[in-house]
Coordinates of C-alpha atoms in Angstrom, one line a residue:
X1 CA -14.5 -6.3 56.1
X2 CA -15.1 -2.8 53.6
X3 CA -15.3 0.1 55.9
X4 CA -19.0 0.1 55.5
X5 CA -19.5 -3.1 57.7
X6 CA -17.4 -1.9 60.1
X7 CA -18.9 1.4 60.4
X8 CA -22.1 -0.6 60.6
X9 CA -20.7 -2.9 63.4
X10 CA -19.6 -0.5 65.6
X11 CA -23.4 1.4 65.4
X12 CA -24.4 -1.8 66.6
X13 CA -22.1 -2.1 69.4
X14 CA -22.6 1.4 70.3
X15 CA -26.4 1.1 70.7
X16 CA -26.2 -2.4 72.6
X17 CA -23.8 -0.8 75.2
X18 CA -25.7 2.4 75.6
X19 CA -26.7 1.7 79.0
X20 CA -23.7 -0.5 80.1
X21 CA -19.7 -1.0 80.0
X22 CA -18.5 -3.2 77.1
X23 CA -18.0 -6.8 77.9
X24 CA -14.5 -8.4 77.6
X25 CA -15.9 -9.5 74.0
X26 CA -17.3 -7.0 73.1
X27 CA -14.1 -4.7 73.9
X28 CA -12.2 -7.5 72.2
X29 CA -14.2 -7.0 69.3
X30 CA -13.9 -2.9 69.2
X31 CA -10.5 -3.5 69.3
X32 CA -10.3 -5.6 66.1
X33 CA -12.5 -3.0 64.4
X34 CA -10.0 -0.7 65.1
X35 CA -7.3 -2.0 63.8
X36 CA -9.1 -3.0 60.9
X37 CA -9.8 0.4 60.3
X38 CA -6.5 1.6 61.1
X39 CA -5.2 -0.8 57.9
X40 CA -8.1 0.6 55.3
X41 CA -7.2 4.2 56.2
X42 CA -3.5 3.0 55.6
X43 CA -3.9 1.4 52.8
X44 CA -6.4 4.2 51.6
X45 CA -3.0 6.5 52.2
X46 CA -0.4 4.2 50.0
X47 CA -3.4 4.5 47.2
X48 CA -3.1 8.4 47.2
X49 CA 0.3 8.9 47.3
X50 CA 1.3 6.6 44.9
X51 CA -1.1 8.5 42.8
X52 CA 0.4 11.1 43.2
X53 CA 4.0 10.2 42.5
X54 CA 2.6 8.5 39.2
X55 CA 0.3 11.5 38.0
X56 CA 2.0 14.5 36.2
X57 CA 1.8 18.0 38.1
X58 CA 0.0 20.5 36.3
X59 CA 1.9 23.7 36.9
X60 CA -0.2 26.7 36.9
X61 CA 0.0 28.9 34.0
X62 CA 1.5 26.7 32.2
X63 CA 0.4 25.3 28.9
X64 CA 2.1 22.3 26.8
X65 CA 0.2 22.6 23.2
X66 CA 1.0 20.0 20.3
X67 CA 4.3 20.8 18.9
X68 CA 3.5 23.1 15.8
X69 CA 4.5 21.0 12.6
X70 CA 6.7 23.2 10.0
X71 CA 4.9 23.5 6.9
X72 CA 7.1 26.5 5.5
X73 CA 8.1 24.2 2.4
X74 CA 4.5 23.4 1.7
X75 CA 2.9 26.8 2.2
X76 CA 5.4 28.2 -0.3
X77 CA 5.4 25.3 -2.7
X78 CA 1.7 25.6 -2.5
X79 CA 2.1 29.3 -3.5
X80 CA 4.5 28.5 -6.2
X81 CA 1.7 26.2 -7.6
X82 CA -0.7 29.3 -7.1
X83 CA 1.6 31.7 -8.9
X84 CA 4.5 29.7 -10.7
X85 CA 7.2 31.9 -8.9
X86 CA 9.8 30.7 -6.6
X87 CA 10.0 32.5 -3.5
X88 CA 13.4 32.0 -0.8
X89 CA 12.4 29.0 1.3
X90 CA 11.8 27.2 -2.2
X91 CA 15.2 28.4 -3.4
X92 CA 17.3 27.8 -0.3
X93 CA 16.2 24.2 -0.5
X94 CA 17.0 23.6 -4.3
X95 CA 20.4 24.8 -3.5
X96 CA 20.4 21.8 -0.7
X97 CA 18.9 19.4 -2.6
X98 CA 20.6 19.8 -6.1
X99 CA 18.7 22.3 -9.3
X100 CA 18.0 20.7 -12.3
X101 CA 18.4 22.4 -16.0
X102 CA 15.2 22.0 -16.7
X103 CA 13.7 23.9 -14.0
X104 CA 10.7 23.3 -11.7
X105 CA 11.1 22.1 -8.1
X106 CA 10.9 19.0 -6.0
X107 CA 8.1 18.3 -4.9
X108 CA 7.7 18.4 -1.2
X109 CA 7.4 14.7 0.7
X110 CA 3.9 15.9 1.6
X111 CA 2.7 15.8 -1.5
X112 CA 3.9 13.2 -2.7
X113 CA 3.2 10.7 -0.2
X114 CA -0.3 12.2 -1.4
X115 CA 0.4 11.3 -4.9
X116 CA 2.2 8.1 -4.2
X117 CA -1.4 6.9 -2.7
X118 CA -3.6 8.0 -4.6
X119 CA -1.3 6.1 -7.5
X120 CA -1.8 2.8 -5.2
X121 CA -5.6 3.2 -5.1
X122 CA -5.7 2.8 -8.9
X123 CA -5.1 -0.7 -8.4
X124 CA -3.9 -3.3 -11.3
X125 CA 0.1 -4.7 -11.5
X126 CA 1.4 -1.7 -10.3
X127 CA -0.3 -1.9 -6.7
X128 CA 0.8 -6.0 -6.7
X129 CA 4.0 -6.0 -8.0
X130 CA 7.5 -6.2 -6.1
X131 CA 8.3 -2.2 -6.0
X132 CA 12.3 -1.7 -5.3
X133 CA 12.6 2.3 -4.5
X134 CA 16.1 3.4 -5.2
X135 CA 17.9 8.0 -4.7
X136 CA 19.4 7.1 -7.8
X137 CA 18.9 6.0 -11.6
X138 CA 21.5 4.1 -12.3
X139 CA 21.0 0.5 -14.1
X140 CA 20.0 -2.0 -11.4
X141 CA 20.8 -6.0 -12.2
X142 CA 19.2 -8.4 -9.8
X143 CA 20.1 -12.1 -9.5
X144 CA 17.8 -15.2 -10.7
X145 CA 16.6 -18.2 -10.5
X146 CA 13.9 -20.9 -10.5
X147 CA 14.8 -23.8 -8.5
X148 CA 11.8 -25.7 -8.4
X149 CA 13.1 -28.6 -10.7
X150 CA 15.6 -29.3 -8.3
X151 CA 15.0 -31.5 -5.0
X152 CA 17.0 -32.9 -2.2
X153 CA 17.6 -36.7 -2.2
X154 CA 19.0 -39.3 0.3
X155 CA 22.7 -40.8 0.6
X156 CA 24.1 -43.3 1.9
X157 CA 26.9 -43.1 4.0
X158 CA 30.3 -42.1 2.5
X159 CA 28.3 -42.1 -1.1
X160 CA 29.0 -39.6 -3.3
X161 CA 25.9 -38.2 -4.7
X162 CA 24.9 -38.4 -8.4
X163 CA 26.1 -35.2 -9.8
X164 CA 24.3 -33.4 -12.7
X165 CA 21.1 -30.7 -12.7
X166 CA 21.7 -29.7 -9.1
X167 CA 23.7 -26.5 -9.5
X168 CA 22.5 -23.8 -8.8
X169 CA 22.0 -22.0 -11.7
X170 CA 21.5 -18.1 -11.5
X171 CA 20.7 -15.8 -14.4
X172 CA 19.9 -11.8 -14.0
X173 CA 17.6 -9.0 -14.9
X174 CA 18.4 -4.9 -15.5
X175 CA 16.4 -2.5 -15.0
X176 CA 17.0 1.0 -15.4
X177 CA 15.0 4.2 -14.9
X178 CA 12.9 6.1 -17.8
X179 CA 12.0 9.7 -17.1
X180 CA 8.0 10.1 -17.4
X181 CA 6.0 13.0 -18.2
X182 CA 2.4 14.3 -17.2
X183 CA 2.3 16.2 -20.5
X184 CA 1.6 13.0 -23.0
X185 CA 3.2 12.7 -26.1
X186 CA 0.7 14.7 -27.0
X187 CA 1.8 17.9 -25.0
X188 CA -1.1 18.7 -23.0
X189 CA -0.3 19.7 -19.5
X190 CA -2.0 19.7 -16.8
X191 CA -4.0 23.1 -16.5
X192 CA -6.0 24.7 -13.9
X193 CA -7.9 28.4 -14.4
X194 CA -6.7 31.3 -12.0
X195 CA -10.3 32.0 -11.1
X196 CA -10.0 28.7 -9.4
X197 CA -6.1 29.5 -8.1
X198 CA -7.9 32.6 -6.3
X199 CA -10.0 30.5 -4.3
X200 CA -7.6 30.3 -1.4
X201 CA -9.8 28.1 0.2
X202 CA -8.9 25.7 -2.2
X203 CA -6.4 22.8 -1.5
X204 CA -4.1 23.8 -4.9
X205 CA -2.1 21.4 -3.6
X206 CA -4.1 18.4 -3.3
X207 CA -5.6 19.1 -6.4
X208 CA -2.5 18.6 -8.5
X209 CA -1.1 16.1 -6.8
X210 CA -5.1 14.0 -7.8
X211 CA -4.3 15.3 -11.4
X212 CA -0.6 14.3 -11.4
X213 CA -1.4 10.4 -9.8
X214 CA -4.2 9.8 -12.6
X215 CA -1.9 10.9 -15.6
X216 CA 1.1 8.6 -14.3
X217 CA -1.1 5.8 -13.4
X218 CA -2.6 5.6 -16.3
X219 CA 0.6 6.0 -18.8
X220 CA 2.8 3.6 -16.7
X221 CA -0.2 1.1 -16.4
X222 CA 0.0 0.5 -20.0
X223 CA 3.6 -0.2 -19.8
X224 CA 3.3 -2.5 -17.0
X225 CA 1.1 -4.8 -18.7
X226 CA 2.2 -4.1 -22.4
X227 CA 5.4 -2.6 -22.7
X228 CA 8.1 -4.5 -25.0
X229 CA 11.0 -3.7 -23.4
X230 CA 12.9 -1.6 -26.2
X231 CA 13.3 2.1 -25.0
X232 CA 10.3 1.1 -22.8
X233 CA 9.8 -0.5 -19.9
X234 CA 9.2 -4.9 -20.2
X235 CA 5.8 -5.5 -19.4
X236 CA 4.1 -8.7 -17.3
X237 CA 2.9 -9.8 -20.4
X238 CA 5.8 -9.5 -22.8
X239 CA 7.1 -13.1 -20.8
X240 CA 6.2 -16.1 -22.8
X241 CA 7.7 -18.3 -20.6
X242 CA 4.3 -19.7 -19.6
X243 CA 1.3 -19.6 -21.7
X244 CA -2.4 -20.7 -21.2
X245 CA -4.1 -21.2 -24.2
X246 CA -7.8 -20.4 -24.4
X247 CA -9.5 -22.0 -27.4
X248 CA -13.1 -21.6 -26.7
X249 CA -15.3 -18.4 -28.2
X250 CA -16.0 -17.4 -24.8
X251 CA -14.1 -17.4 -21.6
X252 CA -14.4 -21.6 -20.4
X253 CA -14.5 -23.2 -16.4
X254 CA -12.3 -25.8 -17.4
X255 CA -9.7 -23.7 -18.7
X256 CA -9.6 -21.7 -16.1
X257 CA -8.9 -24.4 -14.3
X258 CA -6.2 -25.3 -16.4
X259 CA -4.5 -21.7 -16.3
X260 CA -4.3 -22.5 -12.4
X261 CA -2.6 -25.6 -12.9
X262 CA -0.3 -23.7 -15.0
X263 CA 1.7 -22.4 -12.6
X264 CA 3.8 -23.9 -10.2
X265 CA 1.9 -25.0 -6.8
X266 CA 5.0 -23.5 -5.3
X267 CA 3.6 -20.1 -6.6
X268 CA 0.0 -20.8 -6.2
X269 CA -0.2 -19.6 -2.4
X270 CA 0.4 -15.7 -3.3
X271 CA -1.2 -16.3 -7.0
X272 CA -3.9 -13.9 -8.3
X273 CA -6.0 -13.5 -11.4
X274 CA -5.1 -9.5 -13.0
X275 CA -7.4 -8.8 -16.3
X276 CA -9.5 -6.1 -17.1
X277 CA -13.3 -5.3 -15.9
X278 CA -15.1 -6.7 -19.2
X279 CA -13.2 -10.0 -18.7
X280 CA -14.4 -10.0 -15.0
X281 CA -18.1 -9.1 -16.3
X282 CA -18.1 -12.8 -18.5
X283 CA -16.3 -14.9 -15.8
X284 CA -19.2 -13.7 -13.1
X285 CA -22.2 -15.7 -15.6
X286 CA -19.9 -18.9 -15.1
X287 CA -21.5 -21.4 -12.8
X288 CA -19.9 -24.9 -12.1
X289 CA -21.9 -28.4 -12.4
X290 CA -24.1 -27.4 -9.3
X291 CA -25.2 -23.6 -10.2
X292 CA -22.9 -21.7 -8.1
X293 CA -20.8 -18.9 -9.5
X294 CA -17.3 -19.6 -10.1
X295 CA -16.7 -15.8 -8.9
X296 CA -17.1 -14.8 -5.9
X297 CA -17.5 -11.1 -4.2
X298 CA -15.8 -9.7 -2.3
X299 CA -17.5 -9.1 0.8
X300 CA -18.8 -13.2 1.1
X301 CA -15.1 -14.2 0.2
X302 CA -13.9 -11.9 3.6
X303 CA -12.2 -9.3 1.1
X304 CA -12.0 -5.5 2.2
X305 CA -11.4 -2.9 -0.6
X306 CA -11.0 -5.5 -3.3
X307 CA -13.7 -5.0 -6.1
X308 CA -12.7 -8.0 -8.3
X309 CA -13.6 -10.4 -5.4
X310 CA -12.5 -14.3 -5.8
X311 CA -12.2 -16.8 -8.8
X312 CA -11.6 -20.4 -8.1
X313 CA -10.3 -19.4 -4.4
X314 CA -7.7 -16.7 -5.7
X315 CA -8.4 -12.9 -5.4
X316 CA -9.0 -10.7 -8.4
X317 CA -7.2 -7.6 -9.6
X318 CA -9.0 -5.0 -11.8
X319 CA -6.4 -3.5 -14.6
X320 CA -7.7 -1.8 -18.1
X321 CA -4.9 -2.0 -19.7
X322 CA -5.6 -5.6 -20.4
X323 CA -7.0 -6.5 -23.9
X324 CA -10.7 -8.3 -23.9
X325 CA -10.9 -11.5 -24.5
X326 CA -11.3 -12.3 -27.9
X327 CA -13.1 -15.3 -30.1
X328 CA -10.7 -16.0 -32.6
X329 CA -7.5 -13.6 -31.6
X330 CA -4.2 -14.0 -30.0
X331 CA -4.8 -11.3 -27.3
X332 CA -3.3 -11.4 -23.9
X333 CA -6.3 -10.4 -22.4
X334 CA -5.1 -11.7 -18.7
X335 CA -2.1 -13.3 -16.5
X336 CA -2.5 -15.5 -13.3
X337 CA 0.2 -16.6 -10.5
X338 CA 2.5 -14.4 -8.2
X339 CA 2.8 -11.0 -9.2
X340 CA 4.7 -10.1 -6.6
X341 CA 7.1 -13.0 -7.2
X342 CA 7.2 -12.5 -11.1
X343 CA 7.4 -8.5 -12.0
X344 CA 9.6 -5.7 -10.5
X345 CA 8.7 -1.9 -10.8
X346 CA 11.7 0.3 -9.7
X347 CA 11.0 4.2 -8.8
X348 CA 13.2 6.8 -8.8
X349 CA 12.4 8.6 -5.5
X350 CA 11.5 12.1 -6.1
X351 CA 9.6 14.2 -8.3
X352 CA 9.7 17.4 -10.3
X353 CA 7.1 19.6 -10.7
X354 CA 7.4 22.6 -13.3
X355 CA 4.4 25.7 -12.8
X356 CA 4.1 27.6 -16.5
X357 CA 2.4 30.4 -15.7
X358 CA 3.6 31.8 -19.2
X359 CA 2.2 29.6 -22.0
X360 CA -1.8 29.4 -20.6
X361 CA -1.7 33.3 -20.1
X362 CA -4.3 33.8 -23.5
X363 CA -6.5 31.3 -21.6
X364 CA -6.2 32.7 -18.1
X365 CA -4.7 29.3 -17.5
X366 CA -1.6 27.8 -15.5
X367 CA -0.2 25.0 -16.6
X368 CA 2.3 22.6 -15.1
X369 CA 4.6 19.0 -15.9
X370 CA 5.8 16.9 -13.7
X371 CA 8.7 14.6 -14.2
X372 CA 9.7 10.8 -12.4
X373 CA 11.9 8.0 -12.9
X374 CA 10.9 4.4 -13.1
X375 CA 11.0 1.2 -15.0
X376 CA 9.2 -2.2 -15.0
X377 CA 10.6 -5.5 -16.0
X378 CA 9.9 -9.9 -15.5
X379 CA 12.0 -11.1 -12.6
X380 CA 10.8 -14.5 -12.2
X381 CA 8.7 -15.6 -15.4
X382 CA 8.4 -18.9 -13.6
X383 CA 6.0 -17.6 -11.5
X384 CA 2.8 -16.9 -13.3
X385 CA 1.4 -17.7 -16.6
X386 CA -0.1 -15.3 -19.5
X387 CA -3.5 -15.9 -20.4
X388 CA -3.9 -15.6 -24.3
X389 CA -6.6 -16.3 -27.0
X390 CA -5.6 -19.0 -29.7
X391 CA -6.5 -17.7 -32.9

């Protein structure tokens, strides 16, 4: 019984026995009321106190705030960017960290965990790649190998088994670290006016690190997909290991098809489609024999954040640095398989930042460069296929 009922009971036993003594039941029954109550106000009790042993005292006059995170480094690298002069707290951790000939500082892990992200967002080969980060830019060789011709077999007892094309047989890749610049090959620096360096409600910071992403995205994109591996880095489609041919003026179901079948069904689980956005314009007016698109979007294929949707049950990567395809030419307009499997991109970590608050002076101008390490090469050619035009 809740201590409502009894409460309730004993009313009702008190108004029957107004008048009168309590019979032997109905004493009998007071009794057991009682000690019913007696174990609800005890159990009531334990409930409190263990409360109370569990629950954190709040001492009076005493307040316990949200540790206060340092941000000394980025207030004065944010005021270096703001004025292009060092101040102590910059200088003191140069002297931990190592200077560099060229000037400039670090930049702090704030910022570029800000620029490292914004970098992702910009999709294509670099966001799908295997990424090996390394302190160090030494030359990096990594074993291997493509095993799938190889298969175990049965033996009989005490048989030696047939020997011949089941060594393992491992080859190797190097890849070093070039140093990339924000200023082009062209020279032109990032810049931003000092009316707009006066705004102190301005995230200066934030700003250049949004600047700084685009310009390195875009320049090592190129690479990634292009780059011929002499005094640049080896790009995804420099491998000719595995080619799909496409022979038709425009882009064809069946060959598509084809390209899948291309690759290794050991690969196909983690394969993907990477070309650019015109190529994905022509493949969404393909229909198979029924009249459904062969492309599907995003959203009805259960994707989040991925704009190039589905094609023939594999996602879609957006990258412009991919050629179009073209009636006629020998572009490699596209590549399919496991990107992740197939091409390495190794970074460098850290990055320098230089502020010129010299050269832009006539222009009421700052200016700054930024300097990283990283290369780009095929690990495992077996794994996708190039998609190229036949001329």
């Amino acid at each position: 019984m809740t201590k409502e009922q009894i409460l309730a009971r004993l009313a009702e036993l008190n108004t029957a026995t107004e008048a009168r003594s309590l019979t032997d039941e109905e004493n009998a029954e007071w009794k057991a009321l009682q000690a019913d109550m007696g174990r609800i106000n005890d159990t009531e009790q334990f409930r409190a106190s263990y409360k109370a042993y569990v629950t954190p005292a709040n001492h009076v006059g005493v307040h316990v705030g949200t540790p206060k995170v340092d941000d000394t480094e980025m207030r004065a690298f944010s005021d270096y960017l703001r004025t292009g002069k060092g101040n102590a707290d910059l200088e003191s951790r140069a002297q931990t960290v190592g200077s560099n000939a060229g000037g400039g500082y670090l930049v702090p892990q704030t910022m570029l965990d800000r620029i490292e992200t914004r970098m992702k967002a910009f999709g294509g080969i670099a966001s799908e790649a295997q990424v090996e980060a390394t302190d160090s830019g030494e030359t990096l060789t990594f074993p291997t190998n493509d095993d799938t011709a190889n298969k175990a077999v049965i033996v009989g007892e005490n048989a030696t088994p047939t020997s011949g094309g089941a060594d393992l047989t491992l080859g190797q890749v190097s890849v070093g670290a070039y140093t990339w610049t924000t200023s082009g090959a062209n020279q032109n620096p990032i810049s931003i006016t000092w009316q707009l360096l006066q705004d102190s409600n301005r995230d200066i910071a934030a700003l250049v690190a949004d600047r700084i992403a685009e310009r390195f995205q875009r320049g090592q994109a190129d690479f990634w997909v292009n780059g011929t591996g002499s005094s640049q880095p080896f790009g995804i489609t420099t491998n000719t290991t595995t080619t799909s041919m496409f022979t038709a003026a425009t882009i064809d179901k069946d060959e598509l098809i084809a390209a899948v079948h291309d690759v290794d069904p050991a690969y196909r689980n983690d394969a993907i489609w990477v070309f650019n956005d015109a190529t994905l314009e022509a493949i969404r007016k393909l229909e198979d024999s029924t009249g459904r698109p062969l492309w599907t979007p995003q959203a009805s294929a259960g994707l989040e954040g991925s704009i190039g949707g589905t094609l023939l049950g594999h996602r879609v990567v957006i990258d412009q640095s991919f050629a179009n395809y073209t009636d006629g030419g020998t572009n490699k307009w596209g590549v399919f398989g496991a990107v992740k499997t197939g091409y390495l991109i190794r970074r460098v970590n850290g990055m320098r930042l230089i502020v010129d608050d010299y050269s832009g002076k006539s222009a009421a101008r700052i200016e700054y460069a930024a300097h990283v390490r990283a290369d780009g090469t095929v690990q495992n050619p077996h794994a996708y296929t190039v998609l190229k035009n036949a001329a």
